[in-house]
C-alpha cells in the first residue's frame, strides 16, 4: 500500500511539472526567439545568472545586458527577485512581449525594448532603500513565524511607506509549499508611462521588435482547461 502511494505521489509530481512547463512554454518560446533573432542564439550558462543575456552577447543593440520578459497584455511585468533587482546599477535593456489568449494559442500583441538607465531605475524604486527591502525579506523568510501571520505582517509592511511611495511594487510570495520569496513588478500602465513614454500601449496587429515582427502565435492553452 505504501509503495502504491509513493508511486501515485511520484506520478502526480511528474504531471504537475509537465503542466507547469506547458503553462510556461510561451515564455520560453518567446525568449528563445529573442535570443536567436537578435543575440546570435546566446544560451545562458545558468538560469540563476544576473542577466539573461550579458552585455558581451549584445553586439547590435547597445552593448548592455538584456532581460527578456513575457506577460499577459494589461498585467504587471514581473521583474524577479526584489533584492537582486534593487542592486542593479548599470544600464540594461528590458525586452517585454505582451500576449493575448486566442483559443489554444497566445498571440504577441505588443513588444517594447526600452534601455533603462541607473538614474531611471533609482527613480522607479523611489524612497525605498536596501535596508527597507532587507527588513521585509527577513520578515518573509523568518521560519519561526506561521505562514498566515507572516503573510499578514508582510502585506501590512508592503502597504505602508516607503513601499507605497515607489513605482516598482514589491510582492511577498509565501506559498503553501514552504517557499518564501520577495519579488517585484511594474504595473502595465507604469511600464509605458516611465519606460516607453510616447509609445502607444494598445494591442498591435503586427507588433515589431527592432523592426522585426514576431513570427506567429504560440501553441499554449489557457490555464484551467485541463490541458495546460
Rosetta silent file (secondary structure, phi, psi, omega in degrees, C-alpha in Angstrom):
SEQUENCE: XXXXXXXXXXXXXXXXXXXXXXXXXXXXXXXXXXXXXXXXXXXXXXXXXXXXXXXXXXXXXXXXXXXXXXXXXXXXXXXXXXXXXXXXXXXXXXXXXXXXXXXXXXXXXXXXXXXXXXXXXXXXXXXXXXXXXXXXXXXXXXXXXXXXXXXXXXXXXXXXXXXXXXXXXXXXXXXXXXXXXXXXXXXXXXXXXXXXXXXXXXXXXXXXXXXXXXXXXXXXXXXXXXXX
SCORE:     score description
SCORE:     0.000 S_00000001
   1 L     0.000  -45.082 -179.503    0.000    0.000    0.000 S_00000001
   2 H   -63.533  -38.302  179.503    2.785    2.422    0.942 S_00000001
   3 H   -63.652  -40.169  179.077    4.604    1.631   -2.315 S_00000001
   4 H   -64.482  -39.314  178.313    1.445    2.411   -4.303 S_00000001
   5 H   -63.862  -39.613  178.365    1.081    5.723   -2.506 S_00000001
   6 H   -64.810  -41.650  178.285    4.678    6.588   -3.346 S_00000001
   7 H   -63.181  -41.933  179.516    4.106    5.709   -6.995 S_00000001
   8 H   -63.798  -43.070  179.342    0.950    7.834   -7.062 S_00000001
   9 H   -62.513  -41.021  179.242    2.757   10.769   -5.458 S_00000001
  10 H   -65.198  -41.346  179.493    5.585   10.466   -7.984 S_00000001
  11 H   -63.958  -42.413  178.826    3.122   10.328  -10.882 S_00000001
  12 H   -64.382  -37.354  178.494    1.272   13.397   -9.618 S_00000001
  13 H   -64.128  -42.293  178.504    4.561   15.268   -9.259 S_00000001
  14 H   -63.389  -42.706  179.139    5.515   14.447  -12.853 S_00000001
  15 H   -64.542  -40.052  179.164    2.100   15.605  -14.087 S_00000001
  16 H   -64.256  -40.565  178.942    2.356   18.823  -12.094 S_00000001
  17 H   -65.297  -43.957  179.539    5.809   19.501  -13.535 S_00000001
  18 H   -62.437  -40.893  178.796    4.616   18.811  -17.069 S_00000001
  19 H   -63.692  -43.935  179.404    1.622   21.091  -16.538 S_00000001
  20 H   -62.615  -40.780 -179.769    3.832   23.881  -15.173 S_00000001
  21 H   -65.370  -37.744  179.640    6.214   23.538  -18.107 S_00000001
  22 H   -67.998  -40.745  178.425    3.319   23.736  -20.584 S_00000001
  23 H   -61.704  -37.764 -177.423    1.924   26.832  -18.866 S_00000001
  24 L   -87.215   -2.515 -172.538    5.374   28.463  -19.050 S_00000001
  25 H   -57.546  -41.246 -177.134    6.069   27.288  -22.586 S_00000001
  26 H   -60.607  -35.844  177.831    5.092   30.566  -24.245 S_00000001
  27 H   -65.729  -42.698  179.295    7.667   32.411  -22.169 S_00000001
  28 H   -65.786  -39.584  179.683   10.420   30.006  -23.145 S_00000001
  29 H   -64.926  -45.386 -179.925    9.421   30.171  -26.815 S_00000001
  30 H   -63.136  -46.103 -178.537    9.404   33.972  -26.836 S_00000001
  31 H   -64.310  -35.834  177.661   12.742   34.255  -25.034 S_00000001
  32 H   -65.984  -41.515  177.090   14.337   31.760  -27.414 S_00000001
  33 H   -59.720  -43.353  178.765   13.109   33.793  -30.401 S_00000001
  34 H   -60.478  -48.355 -178.052   14.631   36.928  -28.865 S_00000001
  35 H   -65.427  -43.728 -177.178   17.997   35.229  -28.253 S_00000001
  36 H   -69.193  -38.019 -172.709   18.108   33.502  -31.651 S_00000001
  37 H   -82.145  -37.257 -171.560   16.963   36.518  -33.669 S_00000001
  38 H  -117.119  -13.963 -173.820   18.830   39.391  -32.052 S_00000001
  39 L  -132.179   38.263  171.736   21.612   37.932  -29.904 S_00000001
  40 L    54.006   33.309  176.712   23.236   35.224  -32.052 S_00000001
  41 L    68.574   26.477 -178.665   21.422   32.384  -30.303 S_00000001
  42 L   -53.417  134.740  176.253   23.031   33.123  -26.930 S_00000001
  43 L  -116.167  122.675  179.635   22.381   30.391  -24.357 S_00000001
  44 L   -63.173  137.600  177.999   22.638   31.291  -20.653 S_00000001
  45 L   -68.780  -29.378  179.954   25.209   29.238  -18.756 S_00000001
  46 L  -150.626  141.808  178.781   22.877   29.250  -15.759 S_00000001
  47 L   -82.179    6.654  173.305   19.284   30.345  -15.261 S_00000001
  48 L  -108.613    4.414 -178.978   20.328   31.959  -11.985 S_00000001
  49 L   -68.044  158.433 -174.833   22.886   34.286  -13.602 S_00000001
  50 L   -55.175  -48.873 -176.845   22.481   38.027  -13.125 S_00000001
  51 L  -117.691  137.268  175.597   21.471   38.767  -16.734 S_00000001
  52 L   -61.518  -38.621  176.967   19.594   36.506  -19.122 S_00000001
  53 E  -131.466  110.225 -177.981   21.741   37.993  -21.893 S_00000001
  54 L   -71.734  164.051 -177.578   25.010   39.636  -20.766 S_00000001
  55 H   -57.067  -36.453 -177.701   26.393   42.785  -22.371 S_00000001
  56 H   -62.614  -23.909 -179.734   29.084   40.800  -24.213 S_00000001
  57 H   -92.700   -2.910 -179.096   26.364   38.964  -26.155 S_00000001
  58 L  -106.309   80.937 -174.785   24.574   42.183  -27.120 S_00000001
  59 L   -88.235  -18.421 -171.358   26.691   43.443  -30.010 S_00000001
  60 L  -116.759   -2.305 -175.610   23.977   45.152  -32.051 S_00000001
  61 L  -135.440   47.964  171.303   21.615   46.796  -29.572 S_00000001
  62 L   105.796   -6.164  179.793   23.645   48.957  -27.251 S_00000001
  63 L    53.775   37.983  176.207   26.227   46.579  -25.753 S_00000001
  64 L  -122.625  158.187  177.886   24.297   46.497  -22.493 S_00000001
  65 E   -64.318  159.138 -173.209   22.863   43.466  -20.648 S_00000001
  66 E  -133.872  137.399  170.091   19.364   42.322  -21.540 S_00000001
  67 E  -123.522  110.258  174.861   16.452   40.796  -19.646 S_00000001
  68 E   -85.764  141.160  178.243   13.595   39.496  -21.832 S_00000001
  69 E  -133.399  157.097  173.232   10.162   39.112  -20.245 S_00000001
  70 E  -140.737  136.947 -179.173    6.779   37.958  -21.454 S_00000001
  71 E  -154.115  164.627  179.128    3.439   38.572  -19.768 S_00000001
  72 E   -65.823  136.459 -179.762   -0.269   38.781  -20.391 S_00000001
  73 L   -57.494  131.388  178.287   -1.336   42.023  -22.014 S_00000001
  74 L    92.501   -8.814 -178.893   -2.599   44.505  -19.437 S_00000001
  75 L  -102.537  168.151 -179.782   -0.963   42.825  -16.434 S_00000001
  76 L   -66.943  151.328  176.749    2.082   43.786  -14.403 S_00000001
  77 E   -92.394  116.446  179.218    5.559   42.843  -15.607 S_00000001
  78 E   -73.878  123.251 -177.008    7.239   40.516  -13.123 S_00000001
  79 E   -96.668  -16.332  179.041   10.831   41.692  -12.630 S_00000001
  80 E   107.125 -156.464 -176.244   12.047   38.881  -10.363 S_00000001
  81 E   -61.456  125.615 -173.432   13.822   38.868   -7.008 S_00000001
  82 H   -62.926  -44.349 -178.323   13.470   42.294   -5.379 S_00000001
  83 H   -63.837  -43.327  179.350   16.898   42.417   -3.727 S_00000001
  84 H   -64.997  -39.031 -179.871   18.711   41.432   -6.923 S_00000001
  85 H   -69.400  -38.345 -179.258   16.723   43.941   -8.962 S_00000001
  86 H   -62.291  -33.878 -174.919   17.333   46.752   -6.479 S_00000001
  87 L   -77.626   -5.309  178.871   21.090   46.231   -6.708 S_00000001
  88 L   -62.646  128.019 -179.022   21.212   46.886  -10.480 S_00000001
  89 L  -136.368   31.706  178.306   23.472   49.886  -11.090 S_00000001
  90 L  -142.053  156.134  178.151   24.138   49.749  -14.847 S_00000001
  91 L   -65.949  148.919  178.634   22.080   50.446  -17.962 S_00000001
  92 E  -155.473  159.928  174.535   20.182   47.493  -19.425 S_00000001
  93 E   -94.775  132.165  172.391   17.538   46.570  -21.969 S_00000001
  94 E  -111.033  103.388  179.310   14.205   45.286  -20.710 S_00000001
  95 E   -92.902  125.221 -178.242   12.527   43.466  -23.587 S_00000001
  96 E  -127.487  127.403  171.482    8.856   42.725  -22.935 S_00000001
  97 E  -108.633  128.163  179.820    6.446   40.771  -25.092 S_00000001
  98 E  -106.398  132.760 -176.573    2.764   41.063  -24.187 S_00000001
  99 E  -118.154  158.855  170.460    0.363   38.286  -25.211 S_00000001
 100 E  -127.261  143.120  179.956   -3.358   37.715  -25.505 S_00000001
 101 E   -78.158  131.667  175.893   -5.051   34.341  -25.370 S_00000001
 102 E  -134.883   96.380 -176.295   -6.759   33.259  -28.599 S_00000001
 103 L    64.344 -124.380  179.649   -8.227   29.788  -28.290 S_00000001
 104 L   -96.440   18.004  178.546   -5.370   27.376  -27.628 S_00000001
 105 E  -128.842  159.576  172.338   -2.705   29.884  -28.636 S_00000001
 106 E  -114.320  125.445 -178.959   -1.141   33.016  -27.236 S_00000001
 107 E  -106.065  129.251  176.321   -0.577   35.831  -29.713 S_00000001
 108 E   -71.875  122.041 -175.553    2.049   38.504  -29.099 S_00000001
 109 E  -115.338   -6.289  179.438    0.209   41.830  -29.425 S_00000001
 110 E  -161.332  141.266  176.503    2.809   44.320  -28.177 S_00000001
 111 E  -141.931  138.511  175.642    6.591   44.431  -27.766 S_00000001
 112 E  -136.510  157.039  179.096    8.894   47.041  -26.273 S_00000001
 113 E  -146.072   63.463 -179.782   12.627   47.184  -25.614 S_00000001
 114 E   -72.325  144.197  170.176   13.468   50.287  -23.565 S_00000001
 115 E   -91.144  126.292 -174.655   17.002   50.902  -22.353 S_00000001
 116 E  -106.090  123.576  179.151   16.853   51.730  -18.644 S_00000001
 117 L   -83.979  158.428  176.325   19.484   53.976  -17.102 S_00000001
 118 H   -57.702  -36.398 -179.813   20.662   53.654  -13.488 S_00000001
 119 H   -64.960  -42.836  178.165   19.074   57.058  -12.749 S_00000001
 120 H   -66.487  -39.482  179.797   15.680   55.932  -14.049 S_00000001
 121 H   -60.650  -42.599  178.219   15.983   52.649  -12.162 S_00000001
 122 H   -65.070  -38.242  178.854   16.589   54.516   -8.894 S_00000001
 123 H   -61.825  -39.494 -179.075   13.612   56.769   -9.635 S_00000001
 124 H   -64.511  -32.611  178.601   11.360   53.734  -10.035 S_00000001
 125 H   -80.870  -17.735  175.987   12.379   52.499   -6.582 S_00000001
 126 L    58.154 -133.430 -176.324   11.751   55.947   -5.118 S_00000001
 127 L   -79.423   -3.739 -178.148   12.388   56.288   -1.394 S_00000001
 128 L   -66.416  133.359  178.377   12.809   52.536   -0.842 S_00000001
 129 L  -109.778  167.764  176.162   16.283   51.643    0.445 S_00000001
 130 H   -59.727  -39.916  179.474   18.219   48.400    0.526 S_00000001
 131 H   -61.916  -38.074  177.166   17.678   48.283    4.290 S_00000001
 132 H   -60.596  -46.669 -179.817   13.891   48.540    3.759 S_00000001
 133 H   -65.321  -39.052 -179.387   13.950   45.567    1.387 S_00000001
 134 H   -65.225  -37.063  177.753   16.191   43.555    3.683 S_00000001
 135 H   -65.090  -44.042  179.443   13.779   44.063    6.600 S_00000001
 136 H   -67.485  -40.485  179.035   10.820   42.898    4.535 S_00000001
 137 H   -62.855  -42.794  178.915   12.809   39.989    3.115 S_00000001
 138 H   -64.331  -38.983  177.118   13.897   38.904    6.607 S_00000001
 139 H   -60.755  -46.649 -177.688   10.298   39.058    7.828 S_00000001
 140 H   -62.578  -39.346 -172.494    9.109   36.876    4.943 S_00000001
 141 H   -94.665    6.372  178.471   11.828   34.270    5.432 S_00000001
 142 L   -70.834  111.949 -176.086   11.648   34.027    9.232 S_00000001
 143 L   -74.859  -11.441 -175.990   10.867   30.320    9.849 S_00000001
 144 L   -78.811  -12.146 -175.610    9.785   30.912   13.442 S_00000001
 145 L  -108.102  137.358  177.521    6.529   32.584   12.418 S_00000001
 146 L   -59.077  151.290 -175.907    3.484   30.758   10.936 S_00000001
 147 H   -58.385  -42.011 -177.548    2.825   31.443    7.258 S_00000001
 148 H   -63.350  -41.682  179.088   -0.532   33.137    7.890 S_00000001
 149 H   -69.079  -40.235  177.680    0.975   35.555   10.402 S_00000001
 150 H   -61.754  -43.277  179.749    3.953   36.227    8.127 S_00000001
 151 H   -60.770  -43.485 -179.622    1.604   36.945    5.220 S_00000001
 152 H   -63.248  -46.075 -178.512   -0.407   39.419    7.300 S_00000001
 153 H   -68.407  -37.771  179.924    2.668   41.290    8.532 S_00000001
 154 H   -65.869  -42.192  178.723    4.300   41.315    5.090 S_00000001
 155 H   -67.067  -36.006  177.643    1.190   42.775    3.440 S_00000001
 156 H   -62.688  -42.657  179.035    0.937   45.352    6.215 S_00000001
 157 H   -68.738  -42.804  179.615    4.532   46.420    5.550 S_00000001
 158 H   -58.650  -37.942 -175.565    4.054   46.365    1.769 S_00000001
 159 L   -90.590   23.752  178.366    1.015   48.639    2.057 S_00000001
 160 L  -129.659  159.275  174.019    2.876   51.232    4.111 S_00000001
 161 L   -61.250  148.940    5.161    5.558   53.840    3.283 S_00000001
 162 L   -86.226   -5.142 -173.633    8.128   53.757    1.815 S_00000001
 163 H   -65.163  -33.549  179.565    6.844   50.910   -0.379 S_00000001
 164 H   -72.510  -12.389 -179.332    3.577   52.685   -1.224 S_00000001
 165 H   -96.347   -2.703 -179.402    5.606   55.664   -2.475 S_00000001
 166 L   -94.185  154.738  176.000    7.614   53.641   -5.003 S_00000001
 167 L   -80.156  -43.296  174.296    6.673   52.969   -8.622 S_00000001
 168 L   -69.876  135.332 -179.301    8.062   49.436   -8.521 S_00000001
 169 E   -98.012  136.402  173.725    5.785   47.179   -6.478 S_00000001
 170 E   -93.229  143.024 -174.532    7.109   44.623   -4.004 S_00000001
 171 E  -132.201   95.184  175.495    5.320   41.272   -3.935 S_00000001
 172 E   -63.615  130.549  178.620    5.778   38.944   -0.939 S_00000001
 173 E  -116.569  109.965 -178.606    5.363   35.320   -2.029 S_00000001
 174 E  -124.762   96.035 -171.632    4.517   32.967    0.845 S_00000001
 175 L   -91.639  159.151  177.060    3.468   29.632   -0.595 S_00000001
 176 L   -67.118  -19.604 -179.692    1.807   26.610    0.910 S_00000001
 177 L   -83.916    3.894  177.728    4.808   24.600   -0.303 S_00000001
 178 L    96.413   -9.659  179.213    7.082   26.456    2.105 S_00000001
 179 L   -71.748  136.094  177.842    8.633   28.819   -0.436 S_00000001
 180 E  -134.728  115.094 -176.099    9.077   32.363    0.804 S_00000001
 181 E  -137.629  158.066  173.547   10.326   34.983   -1.638 S_00000001
 182 E  -117.994  105.920  179.969   10.246   38.731   -2.157 S_00000001
 183 E  -101.928  176.030  176.389    9.570   39.558   -5.798 S_00000001
 184 E  -147.142  161.074 -175.940    8.895   42.867   -7.513 S_00000001
 185 E  -155.878  168.295  174.413    6.975   44.095  -10.531 S_00000001
 186 E  -122.257  129.195  176.836    5.872   47.099  -12.581 S_00000001
 187 L   -60.715  149.761 -178.430    2.214   47.773  -13.318 S_00000001
 188 H   -52.448  -48.639 -177.733    1.292   47.711  -17.011 S_00000001
 189 H   -63.749  -35.454 -179.836    0.436   51.427  -17.077 S_00000001
 190 H   -70.467  -32.396  178.070    3.694   52.345  -15.316 S_00000001
 191 H   -57.444  -49.886 -177.299    5.727   50.363  -17.852 S_00000001
 192 H   -76.256  -32.078 -179.730    4.539   52.549  -20.714 S_00000001
 193 H   -67.767  -42.834 -172.674    4.459   55.756  -18.676 S_00000001
 194 H  -103.555  -32.430 -175.867    8.026   55.535  -17.395 S_00000001
 195 H   -96.397  -30.652 -178.654    9.899   53.090  -19.632 S_00000001
 196 L  -135.189   58.150 -179.198    8.338   53.738  -23.024 S_00000001
 197 L   -62.357  138.564 -179.057    6.773   57.222  -22.907 S_00000001
 198 L    89.287  -11.344  177.662    5.125   58.174  -26.166 S_00000001
 199 L   -84.981  132.725  177.430    4.646   54.541  -27.179 S_00000001
 200 L   -70.371  119.869 -177.030    1.074   53.509  -27.938 S_00000001
 201 L   -83.139   -4.091 -177.661    0.250   50.778  -25.414 S_00000001
 202 L   -65.854  151.483  176.469   -2.717   49.484  -27.434 S_00000001
 203 L   -57.548  142.931 -178.595   -2.537   45.952  -28.886 S_00000001
 204 L  -111.543  141.373  176.618   -0.910   45.867  -32.321 S_00000001
 205 L   -68.603  -34.065 -178.769   -1.935   43.714  -35.266 S_00000001
 206 L  -137.012   69.832 -179.072    1.725   43.381  -36.289 S_00000001
 207 L   -65.601  145.716 -179.590    3.967   44.274  -33.330 S_00000001
 208 E  -126.538  154.129  174.219    7.676   44.524  -34.064 S_00000001
 209 E  -127.428  120.809 -174.832   10.873   44.317  -32.074 S_00000001
 210 L    50.639   38.096  175.800   13.904   46.094  -33.567 S_00000001
 211 L    85.793   -2.179 -179.235   11.920   46.284  -36.794 S_00000001
 212 E  -113.071  136.269  179.828   11.020   42.581  -36.982 S_00000001
 213 E   -81.508  143.088  175.296    7.547   41.148  -36.467 S_00000001
 214 L   -64.228  137.394 -168.398    7.038   38.203  -34.143 S_00000001
 215 L   -67.550  -19.494  179.838    6.556   35.132  -36.414 S_00000001
 216 L   163.413  178.720 -179.758    3.184   33.901  -35.163 S_00000001
 217 L   -67.329  156.643 -179.346    1.005   32.639  -32.310 S_00000001
 218 E  -106.949  126.698  177.230    2.415   30.265  -29.691 S_00000001
 219 E   -64.671  112.082 -177.029    0.635   26.982  -29.023 S_00000001
 220 L  -167.320  101.780 -177.288   -0.298   27.349  -25.357 S_00000001
 221 L   -67.108  157.670  178.718   -3.790   26.609  -23.964 S_00000001
 222 L   -68.264  159.466  175.885   -5.282   28.829  -21.272 S_00000001
 223 L   -64.551  149.020  172.034   -4.992   27.949  -17.614 S_00000001
 224 L    80.617   10.964  179.843   -7.726   25.856  -16.056 S_00000001
 225 L   -93.321   -9.567 -174.661   -8.753   23.995  -19.201 S_00000001
 226 L    86.714   -2.010 -179.901   -7.349   20.647  -18.070 S_00000001
 227 L  -119.059    2.945 -179.615   -4.936   20.818  -20.996 S_00000001
 228 L  -105.549    0.000    0.000   -2.394   23.288  -19.647 S_00000001
